[in-house]
CSV table of C-alpha atoms in Angstrom, one decimal:
chain,number,residue,atom,x,y,z
F,26,MET,CA,3.9,76.9,26.4
F,27,SER,CA,0.4,75.5,26.5
F,28,ALA,CA,-0.3,71.9,27.3
F,29,ASN,CA,-1.4,71.3,23.8
F,30,GLN,CA,1.8,72.8,22.3
F,31,ALA,CA,3.9,70.6,24.6
F,32,LEU,CA,1.9,67.6,23.5
F,33,ILE,CA,2.5,68.4,19.8
F,34,ALA,CA,6.2,69.0,20.3
F,35,TYR,CA,6.5,65.7,22.3
F,36,THR,CA,4.6,63.8,19.7
F,37,LEU,CA,6.8,65.2,16.9
F,38,ARG,CA,9.9,64.1,18.9
F,39,LEU,CA,8.6,60.6,19.0
F,40,ALA,CA,7.9,60.7,15.3
F,41,ASP,CA,11.3,62.1,14.5
F,42,ASN,CA,13.1,59.4,16.5
F,43,ALA,CA,11.2,56.7,14.6
F,44,LEU,CA,11.7,58.3,11.2
F,45,ILE,CA,15.4,59.2,11.5
F,46,LEU,CA,16.3,55.8,12.8
F,47,ALA,CA,14.3,54.2,10.0
F,48,GLN,CA,16.1,56.3,7.5
F,49,ARG,CA,19.5,55.1,8.8
F,50,MET,CA,18.2,51.5,8.7
F,51,VAL,CA,17.0,52.0,5.1
F,52,GLU,CA,20.5,53.0,4.1
F,53,LEU,CA,21.5,49.4,5.1
F,54,VAL,CA,18.9,47.8,2.8
F,55,ALA,CA,20.7,45.7,0.3
F,56,ALA,CA,23.9,46.1,2.3
F,57,GLU,CA,23.4,43.6,5.2
F,58,PRO,CA,26.0,40.8,5.5
F,59,GLU,CA,23.4,38.0,5.3
F,60,LEU,CA,20.1,37.6,3.6
F,61,GLU,CA,18.2,36.7,6.8
F,62,GLU,CA,19.5,39.8,8.5
F,63,GLU,CA,18.7,41.9,5.5
F,64,LEU,CA,15.0,40.9,5.8
F,65,ALA,CA,15.0,41.5,9.5
F,66,ASN,CA,16.5,45.0,9.1
F,67,ALA,CA,14.1,46.0,6.4
F,68,ASN,CA,11.1,44.7,8.4
F,69,PHE,CA,12.2,46.7,11.4
F,70,ALA,CA,12.8,49.8,9.4
F,71,LEU,CA,9.2,49.5,8.1
F,72,ASP,CA,8.0,49.1,11.7
F,73,PHE,CA,9.6,52.4,12.6
F,74,ILE,CA,8.3,54.2,9.5
F,75,GLY,CA,4.8,52.9,10.5
F,76,GLN,CA,5.2,54.3,14.0
F,77,ALA,CA,6.5,57.6,12.6
F,78,ARG,CA,3.4,57.9,10.4
F,79,MET,CA,1.1,57.4,13.3
F,80,PHE,CA,2.8,60.0,15.4
F,81,TYR,CA,3.1,62.6,12.6
F,82,THR,CA,-0.5,62.2,11.7
F,83,TYR,CA,-1.6,62.7,15.3
F,84,ALA,CA,0.7,65.8,15.6
F,85,GLY,CA,-0.9,67.2,12.5
F,86,GLU,CA,-4.4,66.7,13.9
F,87,LEU,CA,-3.4,68.3,17.2
F,88,GLU,CA,-1.9,71.2,15.5
F,89,GLY,CA,-5.0,71.7,13.3
F,90,GLN,CA,-3.2,73.6,10.5
F,91,GLY,CA,-3.6,70.9,7.9
F,92,ARG,CA,0.0,69.7,7.9
F,93,SER,CA,0.3,66.0,6.8
F,94,GLU,CA,2.7,63.4,7.8
F,95,ASP,CA,4.7,64.1,4.6
F,96,ASP,CA,4.9,67.8,5.4
F,97,PHE,CA,6.5,67.0,8.8
F,98,ALA,CA,8.8,64.4,7.4
F,99,PHE,CA,10.0,66.2,4.2
F,100,MET,CA,9.3,69.9,4.6
F,101,ARG,CA,11.0,70.7,7.9
F,102,ASP,CA,14.6,71.8,8.4
F,103,GLU,CA,17.2,70.3,10.6
F,104,ARG,CA,16.6,72.6,13.5
F,105,GLU,CA,13.0,71.6,13.6
F,106,PHE,CA,13.8,67.9,14.1
F,107,GLY,CA,13.7,66.7,17.7
F,108,ASN,CA,15.2,63.2,17.3
F,109,LEU,CA,18.0,62.0,19.6
F,110,LEU,CA,21.5,62.5,18.5
F,111,LEU,CA,22.2,58.7,18.9
F,112,LEU,CA,19.8,57.9,16.1
F,113,GLU,CA,21.2,60.2,13.4
F,114,GLN,CA,24.8,58.8,13.8
F,115,PRO,CA,26.1,57.1,10.7
F,116,ASN,CA,25.7,53.4,10.5
F,117,GLY,CA,29.4,52.5,10.7
F,118,HIS,CA,30.0,48.8,10.7
F,119,PHE,CA,27.5,46.1,11.7
F,120,GLY,CA,28.4,46.3,15.3
F,121,ASP,CA,28.0,50.1,15.4
F,122,ALA,CA,24.5,50.0,13.9
F,123,LEU,CA,23.5,47.1,16.2
F,124,VAL,CA,24.7,48.9,19.4
F,125,ARG,CA,22.7,52.0,18.3
F,126,GLN,CA,19.6,49.9,17.9
F,127,PHE,CA,20.2,48.1,21.2
F,128,LEU,CA,20.7,51.2,23.3
F,129,PHE,CA,17.8,53.0,21.8
F,130,GLU,CA,15.3,50.1,21.9
F,131,ALA,CA,16.0,49.4,25.5
F,132,PHE,CA,15.0,53.0,26.2
F,133,TYR,CA,12.2,53.1,23.8
F,134,LEU,CA,10.6,50.0,25.2
F,135,HIS,CA,10.2,51.6,28.6
F,136,LEU,CA,9.2,54.9,27.1
F,137,LEU,CA,6.3,53.2,25.2
F,138,GLU,CA,5.4,51.3,28.3
F,139,ALA,CA,5.1,54.5,30.2
F,140,LEU,CA,3.2,56.2,27.4
F,141,MET,CA,0.6,53.4,27.5
F,142,ARG,CA,-0.3,54.7,30.9
F,143,CYS,CA,-0.4,58.4,30.0
F,144,SER,CA,-3.6,60.3,30.0
F,145,ASP,CA,-3.6,61.0,26.3
F,146,GLN,CA,-5.8,58.3,24.7
F,147,ARG,CA,-4.3,58.4,21.3
F,148,LEU,CA,-0.7,58.2,22.4
F,149,CYS,CA,-1.7,55.3,24.6
F,150,GLU,CA,-3.1,53.5,21.6
F,151,ILE,CA,-0.1,54.2,19.3
F,152,ALA,CA,2.3,53.1,22.1
F,153,ALA,CA,0.3,49.9,22.7
F,154,ARG,CA,0.7,49.0,19.0
F,155,ALA,CA,4.3,50.0,18.7
F,156,ILE,CA,5.5,48.2,21.8
F,157,LYS,CA,4.8,44.8,20.3
F,158,GLU,CA,7.1,45.5,17.4
F,159,VAL,CA,9.8,47.1,19.6
F,160,LYS,CA,9.8,44.2,22.1
F,161,TYR,CA,10.8,41.9,19.3
F,162,HIS,CA,13.4,44.4,18.0
F,163,PHE,CA,15.1,44.5,21.4
F,164,ARG,CA,15.1,40.8,21.7
F,165,HIS,CA,16.8,40.6,18.3
F,166,SER,CA,19.4,43.3,19.0
F,167,SER,CA,20.1,41.7,22.4
F,168,HIS,CA,20.7,38.3,20.8
F,169,TRP,CA,23.1,39.9,18.4
F,170,LEU,CA,25.0,41.8,21.0
F,171,VAL,CA,25.6,38.6,23.0
F,172,ARG,CA,26.8,36.8,19.9
F,173,LEU,CA,29.2,39.6,19.0
F,174,GLY,CA,30.4,40.3,22.5
F,175,ASP,CA,30.8,36.6,23.4
F,176,GLY,CA,32.0,35.6,19.9
F,177,THR,CA,35.5,35.9,18.6
F,178,GLU,CA,38.2,38.2,20.0
F,179,LEU,CA,37.7,40.5,17.0
F,180,SER,CA,34.0,40.7,17.4
F,181,HIS,CA,34.3,41.3,21.1
F,182,ASN,CA,36.7,44.1,20.7
F,183,ARG,CA,34.6,45.8,18.0
F,184,ALA,CA,31.4,45.5,20.0
F,185,GLN,CA,33.1,47.0,23.0
F,186,THR,CA,34.4,49.9,20.9
F,187,SER,CA,30.9,50.4,19.4
F,188,LEU,CA,29.4,50.5,22.9
F,189,ASP,CA,32.0,53.0,24.2
F,190,ASP,CA,31.6,55.2,21.2
F,191,ALA,CA,27.8,55.3,21.4
F,192,TRP,CA,27.7,55.8,25.1
F,193,ARG,CA,28.1,59.6,25.0
F,194,TYR,CA,24.8,59.9,23.1
F,195,THR,CA,22.7,58.0,25.8
F,196,GLY,CA,22.6,60.8,28.4
F,197,GLU,CA,20.3,62.9,26.3
F,198,MET,CA,17.5,60.2,26.5
F,199,PHE,CA,17.1,60.7,30.2
F,200,THR,CA,17.6,64.5,30.5
F,201,ALA,CA,14.2,66.0,30.9
F,202,ASP,CA,13.6,69.4,29.4
F,203,GLU,CA,10.5,71.6,29.6
F,204,ILE,CA,8.6,69.5,27.0
F,205,ASP,CA,9.3,66.3,28.9
F,206,THR,CA,8.3,68.0,32.1
F,207,ALA,CA,5.1,69.5,30.7
F,208,MET,CA,4.2,66.0,29.3
F,209,GLN,CA,4.7,64.5,32.6
F,210,GLU,CA,2.8,67.1,34.5
F,211,ASN,CA,-0.1,67.6,32.1
F,212,PHE,CA,-0.5,64.1,30.7
F,213,ASP,CA,1.0,61.7,33.2
F,214,GLY,CA,3.8,61.2,30.8
F,215,PRO,CA,7.0,59.2,31.2
F,216,ASP,CA,9.3,59.7,34.2
F,217,LEU,CA,12.7,59.7,32.6
F,218,ALA,CA,14.6,59.2,35.9
F,219,SER,CA,12.8,55.9,36.6
F,220,ILE,CA,13.2,54.9,32.9
F,221,HIS,CA,16.9,55.5,33.3
F,222,GLU,CA,17.1,52.9,36.1
F,223,LEU,CA,15.1,50.3,34.1
F,224,TRP,CA,17.2,51.0,31.0
F,225,ARG,CA,20.4,50.5,32.9
F,226,ARG,CA,19.2,47.3,34.5
F,227,ASP,CA,18.1,45.9,31.1
F,228,ILE,CA,21.2,46.8,29.2
F,229,ALA,CA,23.5,45.7,32.0
F,230,THR,CA,21.9,42.2,31.9
F,231,VAL,CA,22.7,41.8,28.2
F,232,VAL,CA,26.1,43.5,28.3
F,233,VAL,CA,27.2,41.1,31.1
F,234,GLU,CA,26.0,38.1,29.2
F,235,ALA,CA,27.9,39.5,26.2
F,236,THR,CA,31.0,39.6,28.4
F,237,LEU,CA,31.3,43.3,27.6
F,238,GLN,CA,31.9,46.2,30.0
F,239,LEU,CA,29.4,49.0,30.5
F,240,PRO,CA,31.2,52.2,29.8
F,241,ASP,CA,31.9,54.6,32.6
F,242,ASP,CA,29.7,57.6,32.7
F,243,GLN,CA,31.4,60.4,31.0
F,244,TRP,CA,30.6,63.7,29.2
F,245,MET,CA,27.3,63.3,27.5
F,246,ALA,CA,26.3,65.0,24.2
F,247,SER,CA,23.0,66.7,24.2
F,248,GLY,CA,20.8,69.0,22.0
F,249,GLY,CA,19.1,66.7,19.6
F,250,LYS,CA,15.7,66.9,21.3
F,251,GLN,CA,16.0,70.7,21.1
F,252,GLY,CA,17.0,70.7,17.4
F,253,ARG,CA,20.8,71.2,17.8
F,254,HIS,CA,22.1,68.3,15.8
F,255,SER,CA,25.4,66.8,14.9
F,256,GLU,CA,26.8,67.4,11.5
F,257,HIS,CA,25.3,64.2,10.2
F,258,LEU,CA,21.6,65.0,10.3
F,259,GLY,CA,21.8,67.6,7.5
F,260,PHE,CA,23.2,65.0,5.0
F,261,LEU,CA,20.6,62.5,6.1
F,262,LEU,CA,17.8,64.9,5.5
F,263,ALA,CA,19.2,66.1,2.2
F,264,GLU,CA,19.0,62.6,0.9
F,265,MET,CA,15.6,61.8,2.5
F,266,GLN,CA,13.9,65.0,1.5
F,267,TYR,CA,15.4,65.6,-1.9
F,268,LEU,CA,12.5,64.3,-3.9
F,269,GLN,CA,9.7,66.1,-2.1
F,270,ARG,CA,11.8,69.3,-2.1
F,271,SER,CA,12.4,69.2,-5.8
F,272,PHE,CA,8.9,68.0,-6.8
F,273,PRO,CA,6.6,69.1,-3.9
F,274,GLY,CA,3.6,66.9,-3.6
F,275,ALA,CA,5.0,64.2,-5.9
F,276,THR,CA,3.2,60.9,-5.5
F,277,TRP,CA,3.3,57.6,-7.3
X,24,MET,CA,38.9,36.4,8.2
X,25,SER,CA,37.5,33.2,6.9
X,26,LYS,CA,34.1,33.3,5.4
X,27,GLN,CA,32.2,30.4,6.9
X,28,GLU,CA,28.7,29.6,5.9
X,29,TRP,CA,26.1,29.5,8.7
X,30,PRO,CA,24.5,26.2,9.1
X,31,LEU,CA,21.1,25.6,7.4
X,32,TYR,CA,17.9,25.2,9.4
X,33,GLU,CA,14.5,23.9,8.2
X,34,VAL,CA,11.5,26.1,9.2
X,35,PHE,CA,8.1,24.7,10.1
X,36,VAL,CA,5.2,27.1,10.5
X,37,ARG,CA,1.8,26.4,12.2
X,38,SER,CA,-0.6,28.6,10.5
X,39,LYS,CA,-3.3,28.5,13.2
X,40,ALA,CA,-4.0,26.7,16.4
X,41,GLY,CA,-5.1,23.1,15.8
X,42,LEU,CA,-3.3,22.6,12.5
X,43,SER,CA,0.1,20.9,12.3
X,44,HIS,CA,3.4,22.6,11.6
X,45,ARG,CA,4.2,22.5,7.9
X,46,HIS,CA,7.5,22.9,6.2
X,47,ALA,CA,7.9,26.4,4.9
X,48,GLY,CA,11.5,26.6,3.8
X,49,SER,CA,14.9,27.1,5.3
X,50,VAL,CA,17.2,29.8,6.7
X,51,HIS,CA,20.8,30.1,7.5
X,52,ALA,CA,21.7,31.1,11.1
X,53,PRO,CA,24.7,31.0,13.4
X,54,ASP,CA,22.8,29.1,16.1
X,55,ASP,CA,19.4,27.7,17.2
X,56,GLN,CA,18.1,30.9,18.8
X,57,MET,CA,19.0,33.1,15.9
X,58,ALA,CA,17.5,30.5,13.5
X,59,LEU,CA,14.2,31.1,15.3
X,60,ASP,CA,14.6,34.9,14.9
X,61,HIS,CA,15.5,34.5,11.2
X,62,ALA,CA,12.6,32.2,10.6
X,63,ARG,CA,10.2,34.7,12.2
X,64,ASP,CA,11.5,37.5,10.0
X,65,ALA,CA,11.6,35.5,6.8
X,66,TYR,CA,8.5,33.3,7.1
X,67,THR,CA,5.9,35.1,9.2
X,68,ARG,CA,6.0,38.6,7.9
X,69,ARG,CA,2.6,38.4,6.5
X,70,SER,CA,0.9,36.8,9.5
X,71,GLU,CA,1.5,33.3,8.2
X,72,GLY,CA,1.8,31.7,11.6
X,73,VAL,CA,1.2,31.4,15.3
X,74,SER,CA,4.0,28.9,16.1
X,75,LEU,CA,7.4,28.2,14.6
X,76,TRP,CA,9.8,25.2,14.7
X,77,VAL,CA,13.3,25.3,13.4
X,78,VAL,CA,15.6,22.3,13.2
X,79,ARG,CA,19.1,21.9,11.9
X,80,SER,CA,18.9,20.5,8.4
X,81,ASP,CA,21.7,18.0,9.2
X,82,SER,CA,19.6,16.6,12.1
X,83,ILE,CA,17.0,15.4,9.7
X,84,VAL,CA,17.2,11.8,8.7
X,85,ALA,CA,16.0,11.5,5.1
X,86,SER,CA,15.2,8.6,2.9
X,87,ASP,CA,17.7,7.8,0.3
X,88,PRO,CA,16.5,8.6,-3.3
X,89,ALA,CA,18.3,5.5,-4.6
X,90,GLU,CA,16.1,3.4,-2.5
X,91,THR,CA,12.8,5.0,-3.6
X,92,SER,CA,11.6,1.8,-5.4
X,93,ALA,CA,12.1,-0.4,-2.4
X,94,PHE,CA,10.8,2.2,0.0
X,95,PHE,CA,7.7,3.4,-1.7
X,96,GLU,CA,6.7,1.4,-4.7
X,97,PRO,CA,5.4,-1.7,-2.8
X,98,ALA,CA,2.6,0.6,-1.5
X,99,LYS,CA,1.4,1.4,-4.9
X,100,ASP,CA,-0.7,-1.6,-5.6
X,101,LYS,CA,-2.3,-2.0,-2.2
X,102,ILE,CA,-5.5,-0.2,-3.0
X,103,TYR,CA,-7.2,-1.9,0.0
X,104,ARG,CA,-5.2,0.4,2.3
X,105,HIS,CA,-7.0,3.4,1.1
X,106,PRO,CA,-10.2,4.3,3.0
X,107,THR,CA,-12.0,5.0,-0.3
X,108,PHE,CA,-15.1,3.0,0.7
X,109,TYR,CA,-16.2,5.5,3.3
X,110,GLU,CA,-18.4,8.6,2.7
X,111,ILE,CA,-16.9,11.7,4.2
X,112,PRO,CA,-19.5,13.5,6.2
X,113,ASP,CA,-20.3,17.0,5.2
X,114,GLY,CA,-18.8,19.7,7.4
X,115,VAL,CA,-15.5,17.8,8.1
X,116,LYS,CA,-12.7,20.2,7.3
X,117,ASN,CA,-9.0,19.6,7.3
X,118,LEU,CA,-9.2,16.0,6.5
């Protein structure tokens, strides 16, 4: 695999993470428990869609075959998506969705920080823009986790269960494959091992404040980055891609 | 589970450095910190501000509408309290 191919694949993974998470959050629009949280969720989803657009557009330029952001988002099949398994998991209840945000954003924050120092100018710029949004997202999800964990007995137990359930999807974030390695070697890309330590430190701080327990390390699911997804992604894509598949090129 | 309303907070936004905070509206939130988060998400989405204050609505001491006449009407006929006899120099903004 050439350095350019690795860069394209890597950029598409970044885009897929942002898009698939955004699509899950969009499912919660008009379904949040409070008006204020409704606004926050929709804002955050739009932030992620904005990031996905920047990454897709860049991937298309690198590839040089005229594929647009919409082509990547709506005209690829499940196996071509490289998003993390964590992000495609169904929303569940408020605590489940929140823990998913929290675990991913703690990781994404450090990933973007590392990308700001990589040798690819364009990724640096996108990361510098995205990190401001994600810093706030993480602050918000941390606040919520503390309130659920340190809230009532019911909210505490539910938050702990959400954390335990999501934990098996976190290993994949830090397992480097050939694309991660190529990105690191050729473009000074993120070092996932050191991000793992920072991530653990950051989430441990919040989890302790939330009076919750960090789950024990256990069997970890993997495959999302390589396109081997859980059964949930197909349904998500079916809904998200329906319009463009039925009416290719439709605009309004 | 009982459905309890979150307390109400009043939101004040400073639109740019040098100006004062102005009342923008209100949000519900479970506590002070979340009130600030909610105010940010509800009232500064379109770059309306550079600084935010939130305060519990029940912490605000308000004048009583029934006392409006005693409170405010005596000022109505004191025209000499208005600085209307000065020229405002050109170029003074935000006055």
